[in-house]
Amino acid sequence: MISQLTKNERQLALVIAVLVAICGLVMAVAGRGDPFGDHGVIVLVFGVAVVFVIIGGYYTPEPSKDRLASYYDDPVKAGIVFSITWAVFAMFIGDWVAWLLAYPDLTFDATWASFGRLRPVHTTGVIFGFGGNALIATSFHVMQRTARTRLPDQLSPWFVLVGYNLFCILAVSGYFMGITQSKEYAEPEWYADIWLVVVWVAYLILYLRTLARRREPHIYVANWYYMAFILVVAALHIVNNLALPISFASAKSFPIFSGVQDAMTQWWYGHNAVAFFLTAGFLGMMYYYLPKRAGRPIFSYRMSILGFWGITFFYMWVGSHHLHYTALPQWVQTLGMTFSAILLVPSWMAAANALLTLNGAWHKVRDDATLRFMMVAAVFYGLSTFEGSFMAMRPVNSLSHYTDWTVAHVHAGTLGWNSMITFGAIYYLVPQLWKRAQMYSPALVEWHFWLSVAGALVYVFAMWNSGIVQGLMWRTYNESGTLAYSFIDSLVAMHPYYIARAVGGFLFFAGAVVGFYNVWMTIRVARELKPETMEEEPALAPKAALQAAE
């Protein structure tokens, strides 16, 4: 890692690490007696550890100019390892939470193990730890290949990757300590949010600098999706996290919005986080790795571009469908519902484009579990986007909202779409990056695939049944006009479904453990080959992509 940095980059890295350590020291001293101080200690230890790593490799010889003829993949490798590690950790916590709902005593009387603290650990670990690291790593990989140029320097990719993981550590450790601003998927407090803005701006600048150096005249569609992911997530994060700390030595803050305005801002953020973090970025992943693995051009390059602009425009308006039957003005709710219905067109355009790309390659899907991961991801993407538009309709929403049906919908997307396409991309990348002919064990890839499919289906079907039964019980009246079932009655009825959910989650988690072991063994037994040059793997030229079926 350090040996690939130039002397100037090592000095700059040292300065940044020292500044981070000083910030941690100031936080630790100023926040004594407050969780803010505990986070200061974590930042201090993190900064000092990075200083030692840099000093350890400081006097190694500088890299030769030959490096400029090959892609810079060290951060991509690290991002893949971070991603699969976060996956195992966060899915373990997720399954624990699932068992906790069936058997509430599994907190073992520990405050940090309560549902309210473990649940955001799971969601943040999966979305930002697992998904975010995969998106950063694959974006570094894809933009170099599609632009046929190397990253502009060696330091900024590490700053983005390491800085992003510091944010994840602050977020997750904060939840265990009870630090939260109580905004779903945006729970970290103000100082962690500010740090993420710094990292994200560096990410955007790095991306733009790489594209500006491209040797391909065309910007491949995957880069448009990654660009939308980076730009819009920055805007969402800043607006939704506008808050005033009660003091600069305290972890606690209050949002500047209040009441229904705060709710609307939160769900504008929440649904667009689904759109641009969990959809656009992963579509960029799909549009590069699926055609590559299938060995075929995209079915329709024009459909991919139209889908991009459709998703980018329509998604922005749909967040208000989370607030049906609330104090939000009726016309805003209707606006969200209408755009949610229209959004189905570009969403299915992407799913259909992916599946039609596999025409002529279905024999590969049968034999290749990596490609099968990507195919199943496209199917789940189509199903979950249809379900999302359906659930946004006000009459359907009156039954589904606040029930486990919503949980089923979310996990059809995250387990079936986001996780499947990510595991497919990881299995495509790992042998290439570590110069192996194939994964350590193709049989274990098969095991991972079938455990994931079984786990996702058991989970989603259990929650579909649970949610619909739950919703019907809550709206059933007896002859005297009062509710036929109490809330406790519905909880008792849910118990078998909650056990089924925990079993499904365990199967999916077991698949992730198998994947982690397979990746680890592939890395351990990797043999070194010569670095890949920019001439060996030309980008997926739009001309080639346009040739198919148009």
Coordinates of C-alpha atoms in Angstrom, one line a residue:
M1 CA 0.0 0.0 0.0
I2 CA 2.6 2.6 1.1
S3 CA 5.2 1.4 -1.3
Q4 CA 2.9 2.5 -4.2
L5 CA 2.8 6.1 -3.0
T6 CA 5.3 8.7 -4.1
K7 CA 7.5 10.5 -1.6
N8 CA 5.2 13.6 -1.7
E9 CA 2.1 11.5 -1.3
R10 CA 3.6 9.8 1.8
Q11 CA 4.3 13.1 3.3
L12 CA 0.8 14.4 2.6
A13 CA -0.7 11.2 3.9
L14 CA 1.3 11.6 7.1
V15 CA 0.1 15.2 7.5
I16 CA -3.6 14.1 7.0
A17 CA -3.2 11.3 9.5
V18 CA -1.6 13.6 12.1
L19 CA -4.4 16.1 11.6
V20 CA -7.0 13.4 12.1
A21 CA -5.2 12.3 15.3
I22 CA -5.2 15.9 16.6
C23 CA -8.9 16.2 15.9
G24 CA -9.5 13.0 17.9
L25 CA -7.4 14.4 20.8
V26 CA -9.3 17.6 20.9
M27 CA -12.6 15.7 20.8
A28 CA -11.5 13.4 23.6
V29 CA -10.4 16.3 25.8
A30 CA -13.4 18.6 25.1
G31 CA -16.0 15.8 25.4
R32 CA -14.9 14.3 28.7
G33 CA -17.9 12.7 30.3
D34 CA -19.9 12.7 27.0
P35 CA -20.0 10.0 24.3
F36 CA -18.5 12.7 22.1
G37 CA -15.2 12.2 24.1
D38 CA -15.4 8.4 23.5
H39 CA -15.6 9.0 19.8
G40 CA -12.7 11.3 20.1
V41 CA -10.6 8.4 21.5
I42 CA -11.7 6.2 18.6
V43 CA -10.6 9.0 16.1
L44 CA -7.3 9.5 17.9
V45 CA -6.5 5.7 17.9
F46 CA -7.5 5.5 14.2
G47 CA -5.3 8.5 13.3
V48 CA -2.3 7.2 15.3
A49 CA -2.7 3.7 13.7
V50 CA -2.6 5.2 10.2
V51 CA 0.5 7.2 11.2
F52 CA 2.3 4.0 12.2
V53 CA 1.3 2.3 9.0
I54 CA 2.7 5.2 6.9
I55 CA 5.9 5.4 8.9
G56 CA 6.3 1.6 8.6
G57 CA 6.5 1.9 4.8
Y58 CA 7.9 5.4 4.5
Y59 CA 11.4 4.5 3.5
T60 CA 10.6 1.8 1.0
P61 CA 11.7 2.7 -2.6
E62 CA 9.3 4.9 -4.6
P63 CA 7.3 3.2 -7.4
S64 CA 8.8 3.3 -10.8
K65 CA 7.2 5.2 -13.7
D66 CA 6.2 1.8 -15.2
R67 CA 3.2 1.9 -12.8
L68 CA 1.6 4.6 -15.1
A69 CA 1.1 1.9 -17.8
S70 CA -1.2 -0.2 -15.6
Y71 CA -4.4 0.4 -13.6
Y72 CA -4.2 1.3 -9.9
D73 CA -6.2 -1.6 -8.3
D74 CA -4.8 -1.7 -4.7
P75 CA -7.7 0.4 -3.4
V76 CA -10.2 -1.8 -5.3
K77 CA -8.8 -4.9 -3.6
A78 CA -9.0 -3.2 -0.2
G79 CA -12.6 -2.1 -0.9
I80 CA -13.6 -5.6 -1.8
V81 CA -12.1 -7.0 1.4
F82 CA -13.8 -4.2 3.5
S83 CA -17.1 -4.9 1.8
I84 CA -17.3 -8.7 2.4
T85 CA -16.1 -8.2 6.0
W86 CA -18.8 -5.7 6.7
A87 CA -21.3 -8.1 5.0
V88 CA -20.5 -10.9 7.5
F89 CA -20.6 -8.6 10.5
A90 CA -23.8 -6.7 9.6
M91 CA -25.7 -9.8 8.5
F92 CA -24.8 -11.5 11.7
I93 CA -26.3 -8.5 13.6
G94 CA -29.3 -8.6 11.3
D95 CA -30.1 -12.2 12.0
W96 CA -29.6 -11.5 15.8
V97 CA -32.2 -8.8 15.5
A98 CA -34.6 -11.1 13.7
W99 CA -34.3 -13.7 16.5
L100 CA -34.7 -10.9 19.0
L101 CA -38.1 -10.1 17.6
A102 CA -39.2 -13.7 18.1
Y103 CA -37.5 -14.1 21.5
P104 CA -37.1 -10.7 23.2
D105 CA -34.9 -12.0 26.0
L106 CA -32.0 -12.3 23.6
T107 CA -30.7 -8.9 24.7
F108 CA -29.2 -10.7 27.7
D109 CA -30.1 -7.6 29.8
A110 CA -27.4 -5.5 28.0
T111 CA -28.4 -2.0 27.0
W112 CA -26.1 -2.0 24.0
A113 CA -27.9 -5.2 22.8
S114 CA -31.4 -3.7 22.7
F115 CA -33.4 -3.7 19.5
G116 CA -33.2 0.1 19.1
R117 CA -29.4 0.0 19.0
L118 CA -28.8 -3.2 17.1
R119 CA -31.2 -2.4 14.3
P120 CA -29.3 0.7 13.0
V121 CA -26.0 -1.2 13.4
H122 CA -27.5 -3.8 11.0
T123 CA -28.8 -1.3 8.5
T124 CA -25.8 0.9 8.5
G125 CA -23.4 -2.0 8.4
V126 CA -25.2 -3.5 5.4
I127 CA -26.1 -0.4 3.4
F128 CA -23.0 1.7 4.1
G129 CA -20.4 -0.8 5.1
F130 CA -21.2 -3.7 2.7
G131 CA -22.9 -1.8 -0.1
G132 CA -20.9 1.5 0.2
N133 CA -17.5 -0.2 0.1
A134 CA -18.6 -2.3 -2.9
L135 CA -19.8 0.8 -4.7
I136 CA -16.6 2.7 -4.1
A137 CA -14.4 -0.2 -5.0
T138 CA -16.3 -1.1 -8.2
S139 CA -16.5 2.5 -9.3
F140 CA -12.7 2.8 -9.1
H141 CA -12.4 -0.4 -11.2
V142 CA -15.1 0.5 -13.7
M143 CA -14.1 4.1 -14.4
Q144 CA -10.5 3.1 -15.0
R145 CA -11.5 0.4 -17.6
T146 CA -14.3 2.4 -19.3
A147 CA -12.1 5.5 -19.5
R148 CA -9.0 3.5 -20.3
T149 CA -7.0 5.6 -17.9
R150 CA -5.3 5.2 -14.5
L151 CA -6.6 7.0 -11.4
P152 CA -4.9 10.4 -11.3
D153 CA -2.9 9.7 -8.2
Q154 CA -2.4 7.1 -5.5
L155 CA -3.3 9.0 -2.4
S156 CA -6.9 10.3 -2.9
P157 CA -8.4 6.8 -3.5
W158 CA -7.0 5.7 -0.1
F159 CA -8.3 8.9 1.5
V160 CA -11.8 8.2 0.2
L161 CA -11.8 4.5 1.1
V162 CA -10.1 4.8 4.6
G163 CA -12.0 8.0 5.4
Y164 CA -15.3 6.4 4.5
N165 CA -14.7 3.4 6.7
L166 CA -13.8 5.8 9.6
F167 CA -17.3 7.2 9.1
C168 CA -18.8 3.7 9.2
I169 CA -16.9 2.9 12.4
L170 CA -18.1 6.1 14.1
A171 CA -21.6 5.4 13.1
V172 CA -21.8 1.8 14.3
S173 CA -19.8 2.4 17.5
G174 CA -22.1 5.4 18.2
Y175 CA -25.3 3.3 18.0
F176 CA -23.9 0.8 20.5
M177 CA -23.3 3.7 22.9
G178 CA -26.7 5.2 22.2
I179 CA -25.6 8.1 19.9
T180 CA -28.3 8.7 17.3
Q181 CA -30.2 11.6 15.8
S182 CA -33.1 9.2 15.2
K183 CA -33.4 9.7 11.4
E184 CA -33.8 6.4 9.6
Y185 CA -30.7 5.5 7.6
A186 CA -29.2 8.8 8.7
E187 CA -28.6 8.1 12.4
P188 CA -25.0 9.4 12.8
E189 CA -24.6 12.6 14.7
W190 CA -23.3 16.0 13.3
Y191 CA -19.5 15.5 13.5
A192 CA -19.7 12.1 11.7
D193 CA -21.9 13.8 9.1
I194 CA -19.4 16.6 8.6
W195 CA -16.5 14.1 8.1
L196 CA -18.6 12.2 5.5
V197 CA -19.1 15.4 3.5
V198 CA -15.3 15.9 3.4
V199 CA -14.7 12.4 2.2
W200 CA -17.5 12.5 -0.3
V201 CA -16.3 15.8 -1.9
A202 CA -12.9 14.2 -2.3
Y203 CA -14.6 11.2 -4.0
L204 CA -16.5 13.5 -6.4
I205 CA -13.3 15.4 -7.3
L206 CA -11.4 12.1 -7.8
Y207 CA -14.1 10.8 -10.1
L208 CA -14.2 14.0 -12.2
R209 CA -10.4 14.1 -12.5
T210 CA -10.4 10.5 -13.7
L211 CA -13.0 11.2 -16.3
A212 CA -11.2 14.3 -17.4
R213 CA -8.2 12.1 -18.2
R214 CA -10.1 9.5 -20.2
R215 CA -8.7 8.1 -23.4
E216 CA -12.2 7.1 -24.6
P217 CA -14.3 9.9 -26.2
H218 CA -17.5 8.4 -24.9
I219 CA -18.5 8.2 -21.2
Y220 CA -19.9 4.7 -20.8
V221 CA -23.4 4.5 -19.2
A222 CA -22.1 2.8 -16.0
N223 CA -20.2 6.0 -15.2
W224 CA -23.4 8.1 -15.5
Y225 CA -25.0 5.9 -12.9
Y226 CA -22.0 6.1 -10.6
M227 CA -21.9 9.9 -11.1
A228 CA -25.5 10.3 -10.2
F229 CA -24.9 8.2 -7.1
I230 CA -22.1 10.4 -5.9
L231 CA -23.7 13.8 -6.7
V232 CA -27.2 13.2 -5.4
V233 CA -26.1 11.3 -2.3
A234 CA -24.0 14.4 -1.4
A235 CA -27.0 16.7 -1.8
L236 CA -29.3 14.4 0.2
H237 CA -26.8 13.9 3.0
I238 CA -26.2 17.6 3.5
V239 CA -29.9 18.8 3.4
N240 CA -31.2 16.0 5.6
N241 CA -28.5 16.4 8.2
L242 CA -28.8 20.1 8.7
A243 CA -28.6 20.3 12.5
L244 CA -27.4 22.4 15.4
P245 CA -25.3 20.7 18.0
I246 CA -26.2 21.7 21.6
S247 CA -22.4 22.5 22.0
F248 CA -19.2 21.7 20.1
A249 CA -18.3 19.3 23.0
S250 CA -21.4 17.2 22.8
A251 CA -22.6 14.5 20.5
K252 CA -26.2 15.7 20.7
S253 CA -27.8 17.9 18.1
F254 CA -31.2 19.0 17.0
P255 CA -32.5 19.2 13.3
I256 CA -33.3 22.7 12.0
F257 CA -36.5 21.4 10.5
S258 CA -39.5 20.5 12.7
G259 CA -42.8 18.7 12.4
V260 CA -44.1 17.7 9.0
Q261 CA -41.3 19.6 7.3
D262 CA -38.8 17.4 9.1
A263 CA -40.7 14.3 8.1
M264 CA -40.9 15.4 4.5
T265 CA -37.1 16.1 4.4
Q266 CA -36.4 12.8 6.0
W267 CA -38.4 10.8 3.5
W268 CA -37.1 12.9 0.6
Y269 CA -33.7 11.7 1.8
G270 CA -34.8 8.2 2.7
H271 CA -36.4 7.3 -0.6
N272 CA -33.7 9.0 -2.7
A273 CA -31.1 7.1 -0.7
V274 CA -32.9 4.0 -2.0
A275 CA -32.8 5.6 -5.5
F276 CA -29.3 6.9 -5.8
F277 CA -27.4 4.8 -3.2
L278 CA -29.2 1.4 -3.5
T279 CA -30.4 1.7 -7.2
A280 CA -28.3 4.0 -9.4
G281 CA -24.9 2.9 -8.0
F282 CA -25.8 -0.8 -8.3
L283 CA -27.2 -0.3 -11.8
G284 CA -23.8 1.1 -12.7
M285 CA -22.3 -2.1 -11.3
M286 CA -24.8 -4.2 -13.3
Y287 CA -24.3 -2.4 -16.6
Y288 CA -20.6 -3.1 -16.5
Y289 CA -20.2 -6.5 -14.9
L290 CA -23.2 -8.4 -16.4
P291 CA -22.3 -7.8 -20.0
K292 CA -18.6 -8.6 -19.2
R293 CA -19.5 -11.9 -17.5
A294 CA -22.0 -12.9 -20.1
G295 CA -19.5 -12.0 -22.9
R296 CA -22.2 -10.1 -24.7
P297 CA -22.9 -6.3 -25.3
I298 CA -25.9 -4.7 -23.6
F299 CA -29.1 -5.6 -25.4
S300 CA -29.9 -1.9 -25.9
Y301 CA -27.5 0.9 -25.1
R302 CA -30.2 3.5 -25.8
M303 CA -32.5 1.8 -23.3
S304 CA -29.8 2.1 -20.6
I305 CA -29.5 5.8 -21.3
L306 CA -33.2 6.4 -21.4
G307 CA -33.6 4.4 -18.2
F308 CA -30.9 6.6 -16.6
W309 CA -32.6 9.9 -17.3
G310 CA -36.0 8.4 -16.3
I311 CA -34.8 7.1 -13.0
T312 CA -32.8 10.3 -12.3
F313 CA -35.8 12.6 -12.9
F314 CA -38.8 10.6 -11.5
Y315 CA -37.2 9.3 -8.3
M316 CA -36.7 12.8 -6.9
W317 CA -40.5 13.2 -6.4
V318 CA -41.6 10.0 -4.9
G319 CA -40.5 10.3 -1.2
S320 CA -43.8 11.7 -0.1
H321 CA -45.5 8.3 -0.7
H322 CA -44.1 7.3 2.7
L323 CA -46.3 9.9 4.3
H324 CA -49.8 8.9 3.1
Y325 CA -52.5 9.6 5.7
T326 CA -50.4 12.0 7.6
A327 CA -50.4 15.8 8.1
L328 CA -48.5 16.3 4.8
P329 CA -50.7 18.2 2.3
Q330 CA -52.8 15.9 0.1
W331 CA -51.5 17.2 -3.2
V332 CA -47.9 16.4 -2.1
Q333 CA -48.9 12.8 -1.2
T334 CA -50.7 12.5 -4.6
L335 CA -47.6 13.8 -6.4
G336 CA -45.5 11.1 -4.8
M337 CA -48.0 8.4 -5.6
T338 CA -48.2 9.5 -9.3
F339 CA -44.5 9.7 -9.9
S340 CA -44.1 6.3 -8.1
A341 CA -46.4 4.8 -10.8
I342 CA -44.5 6.4 -13.7
L343 CA -41.2 5.3 -12.2
L344 CA -42.1 1.7 -13.1
V345 CA -41.3 2.4 -16.7
P346 CA -37.5 3.3 -16.4
S347 CA -37.1 0.7 -13.7
W348 CA -38.4 -2.1 -15.8
M349 CA -36.5 -0.8 -18.7
A350 CA -33.3 -1.5 -16.8
A351 CA -34.4 -4.9 -15.6
A352 CA -35.6 -6.0 -19.1
N353 CA -32.3 -4.7 -20.6
A354 CA -30.3 -6.8 -18.3
L355 CA -32.3 -10.0 -18.9
L356 CA -32.4 -9.5 -22.7
T357 CA -28.6 -9.1 -22.6
L358 CA -28.5 -12.7 -21.5
N359 CA -30.2 -13.9 -24.7
G360 CA -27.8 -16.3 -26.3
A361 CA -25.9 -16.7 -23.0
W362 CA -28.5 -18.7 -21.0
H363 CA -26.2 -21.8 -21.1
K364 CA -23.7 -19.7 -19.2
V365 CA -26.3 -18.8 -16.6
R366 CA -26.9 -22.5 -16.1
D367 CA -23.3 -23.3 -15.6
D368 CA -21.9 -20.1 -14.0
A369 CA -23.1 -19.2 -10.5
T370 CA -21.4 -15.8 -10.7
L371 CA -23.6 -14.9 -13.8
R372 CA -26.6 -16.5 -12.0
F373 CA -26.1 -14.1 -9.1
M374 CA -26.4 -11.2 -11.6
M375 CA -29.4 -12.7 -13.4
V376 CA -31.3 -13.2 -10.1
A377 CA -30.4 -9.7 -9.1
A378 CA -32.1 -8.3 -12.2
V379 CA -35.2 -10.4 -11.6
F380 CA -35.5 -9.2 -8.0
Y381 CA -34.9 -5.6 -9.2
G382 CA -37.8 -5.9 -11.5
L383 CA -40.1 -7.5 -8.9
S384 CA -39.2 -5.1 -6.1
T385 CA -39.6 -2.0 -8.3
F386 CA -43.1 -3.2 -9.4
E387 CA -44.0 -3.9 -5.8
G388 CA -42.7 -0.5 -4.7
S389 CA -44.9 1.3 -7.3
F390 CA -47.9 -0.9 -6.3
M391 CA -47.4 -0.1 -2.5
A392 CA -47.2 3.6 -3.2
M393 CA -50.9 3.6 -4.3
R394 CA -52.9 5.1 -1.4
P395 CA -55.5 2.2 -1.1
V396 CA -52.7 -0.4 -1.0
N397 CA -50.6 1.7 1.3
S398 CA -53.4 1.8 3.8
L399 CA -53.0 -1.9 4.3
S400 CA -49.3 -2.3 3.9
H401 CA -47.9 0.7 5.8
Y402 CA -46.5 0.0 9.3
T403 CA -46.7 -3.7 8.7
D404 CA -44.1 -6.4 7.8
W405 CA -45.1 -6.2 4.2
T406 CA -42.9 -3.1 4.0
V407 CA -40.1 -5.2 5.6
A408 CA -40.6 -7.8 2.9
H409 CA -40.4 -5.2 0.2
V410 CA -37.2 -3.7 1.5
H411 CA -35.5 -7.0 1.9
A412 CA -36.6 -8.2 -1.6
G413 CA -34.6 -5.2 -2.8
T414 CA -31.6 -5.5 -0.5
L415 CA -31.2 -9.3 -0.3
G416 CA -32.4 -10.1 -3.9
W417 CA -31.1 -7.0 -5.8
N418 CA -28.3 -5.2 -4.0
S419 CA -26.6 -8.2 -2.3
M420 CA -26.9 -10.5 -5.4
I421 CA -25.4 -8.1 -7.8
T422 CA -22.6 -7.2 -5.4
F423 CA -21.7 -10.9 -4.8
G424 CA -21.7 -11.4 -8.5
A425 CA -19.4 -8.4 -9.0
I426 CA -17.1 -9.7 -6.2
Y427 CA -16.8 -13.2 -7.7
Y428 CA -16.1 -11.6 -11.1
L429 CA -13.4 -9.2 -9.6
V430 CA -11.5 -11.3 -7.1
P431 CA -9.9 -13.8 -9.5
Q432 CA -9.0 -10.9 -11.9
L433 CA -7.6 -8.6 -9.2
W434 CA -5.5 -11.4 -7.5
K435 CA -4.6 -13.0 -10.9
R436 CA -6.3 -16.3 -10.4
A437 CA -7.8 -18.5 -13.1
Q438 CA -10.9 -18.9 -11.0
M439 CA -12.2 -18.7 -7.4
Y440 CA -10.6 -21.0 -4.8
S441 CA -13.7 -23.2 -4.9
P442 CA -16.4 -22.9 -7.7
A443 CA -18.5 -25.4 -5.7
L444 CA -18.6 -22.9 -2.7
V445 CA -19.8 -20.2 -5.1
E446 CA -22.7 -22.6 -5.9
W447 CA -23.3 -23.2 -2.3
H448 CA -23.3 -19.4 -1.6
F449 CA -25.7 -18.8 -4.5
W450 CA -28.3 -21.4 -3.4
L451 CA -28.1 -20.4 0.3
S452 CA -28.7 -16.8 -0.7
V453 CA -31.6 -17.6 -2.9
A454 CA -33.2 -19.9 -0.3
G455 CA -32.6 -17.4 2.5
A456 CA -34.1 -14.5 0.5
L457 CA -37.2 -16.5 -0.6
V458 CA -37.9 -17.8 3.0
Y459 CA -37.4 -14.3 4.4
V460 CA -39.5 -12.4 1.9
F461 CA -42.4 -14.9 1.8
A462 CA -42.5 -15.0 5.6
M463 CA -42.8 -11.2 5.8
W464 CA -45.3 -11.0 2.9
N465 CA -47.6 -13.3 4.8
S466 CA -46.9 -11.7 8.1
G467 CA -47.5 -8.2 6.8
I468 CA -50.8 -9.0 5.1
V469 CA -52.2 -10.9 8.1
Q470 CA -51.0 -8.1 10.3
G471 CA -52.7 -5.4 8.2
L472 CA -56.0 -7.4 8.0
M473 CA -56.1 -8.0 11.7
W474 CA -55.6 -4.3 12.5
R475 CA -58.5 -3.3 10.3
T476 CA -61.0 -6.0 11.3
Y477 CA -64.0 -4.8 13.3
N478 CA -66.7 -6.7 15.1
E479 CA -70.4 -6.2 15.0
S480 CA -70.3 -3.5 17.7
G481 CA -67.8 -1.4 15.6
T482 CA -64.8 -1.9 17.7
L483 CA -61.5 -3.6 16.8
A484 CA -61.8 -7.4 16.7
Y485 CA -58.1 -8.0 17.6
S486 CA -55.8 -6.2 20.1
F487 CA -52.2 -5.4 19.1
I488 CA -51.0 -8.2 21.3
D489 CA -53.2 -10.6 19.3
S490 CA -51.4 -9.6 16.1
L491 CA -48.0 -10.1 17.8
V492 CA -48.9 -13.6 18.8
A493 CA -50.1 -14.4 15.3
M494 CA -46.8 -13.1 13.9
H495 CA -44.6 -15.3 16.0
P496 CA -44.3 -18.3 13.5
Y497 CA -43.5 -15.8 10.7
Y498 CA -40.8 -14.1 12.8
I499 CA -39.1 -17.5 13.4
A500 CA -39.3 -18.2 9.6
R501 CA -37.7 -14.8 8.9
A502 CA -34.9 -15.5 11.3
V503 CA -34.2 -18.9 9.6
G504 CA -34.2 -17.2 6.2
G505 CA -31.8 -14.6 7.5
F506 CA -29.6 -17.2 8.9
L507 CA -29.4 -19.0 5.5
F508 CA -28.5 -15.7 3.8
F509 CA -25.9 -15.0 6.5
A510 CA -24.4 -18.5 6.1
G511 CA -24.0 -17.9 2.4
A512 CA -22.1 -14.6 3.2
V513 CA -19.8 -16.6 5.5
V514 CA -19.2 -19.1 2.7
G515 CA -18.4 -16.3 0.3
F516 CA -16.0 -14.6 2.8
Y517 CA -14.1 -17.9 3.2
N518 CA -14.0 -18.5 -0.5
V519 CA -12.7 -14.9 -1.1
W520 CA -10.1 -15.3 1.7
M521 CA -8.8 -18.6 0.3
T522 CA -8.6 -17.2 -3.2
I523 CA -6.5 -14.3 -2.0
R524 CA -4.3 -16.6 0.1
V525 CA -3.4 -19.0 -2.7
A526 CA -3.2 -16.3 -5.4
R527 CA -0.1 -16.4 -7.6
E528 CA 1.4 -13.3 -9.0
L529 CA 1.2 -12.5 -12.7
K530 CA 2.2 -9.4 -14.5
P531 CA 0.0 -6.3 -14.0
E532 CA -2.8 -5.7 -16.4
T533 CA -2.0 -2.9 -18.8
M534 CA -4.5 -0.4 -20.2
E535 CA -4.3 -2.1 -23.6
E536 CA -5.3 -5.6 -22.4
E537 CA -8.9 -4.9 -21.5
P538 CA -10.5 -2.3 -23.8
A539 CA -13.5 -0.5 -22.5
L540 CA -17.0 -1.7 -23.4
A541 CA -17.2 0.7 -26.3
P542 CA -20.7 2.2 -26.9
K543 CA -20.3 1.2 -30.6
A544 CA -20.2 -2.5 -29.5
A545 CA -23.0 -2.0 -27.1
L546 CA -25.2 -0.4 -29.7
Q547 CA -24.7 -3.3 -32.1
A548 CA -27.0 -5.6 -30.2
A549 CA -30.6 -5.8 -31.2
E550 CA -30.9 -2.3 -32.5

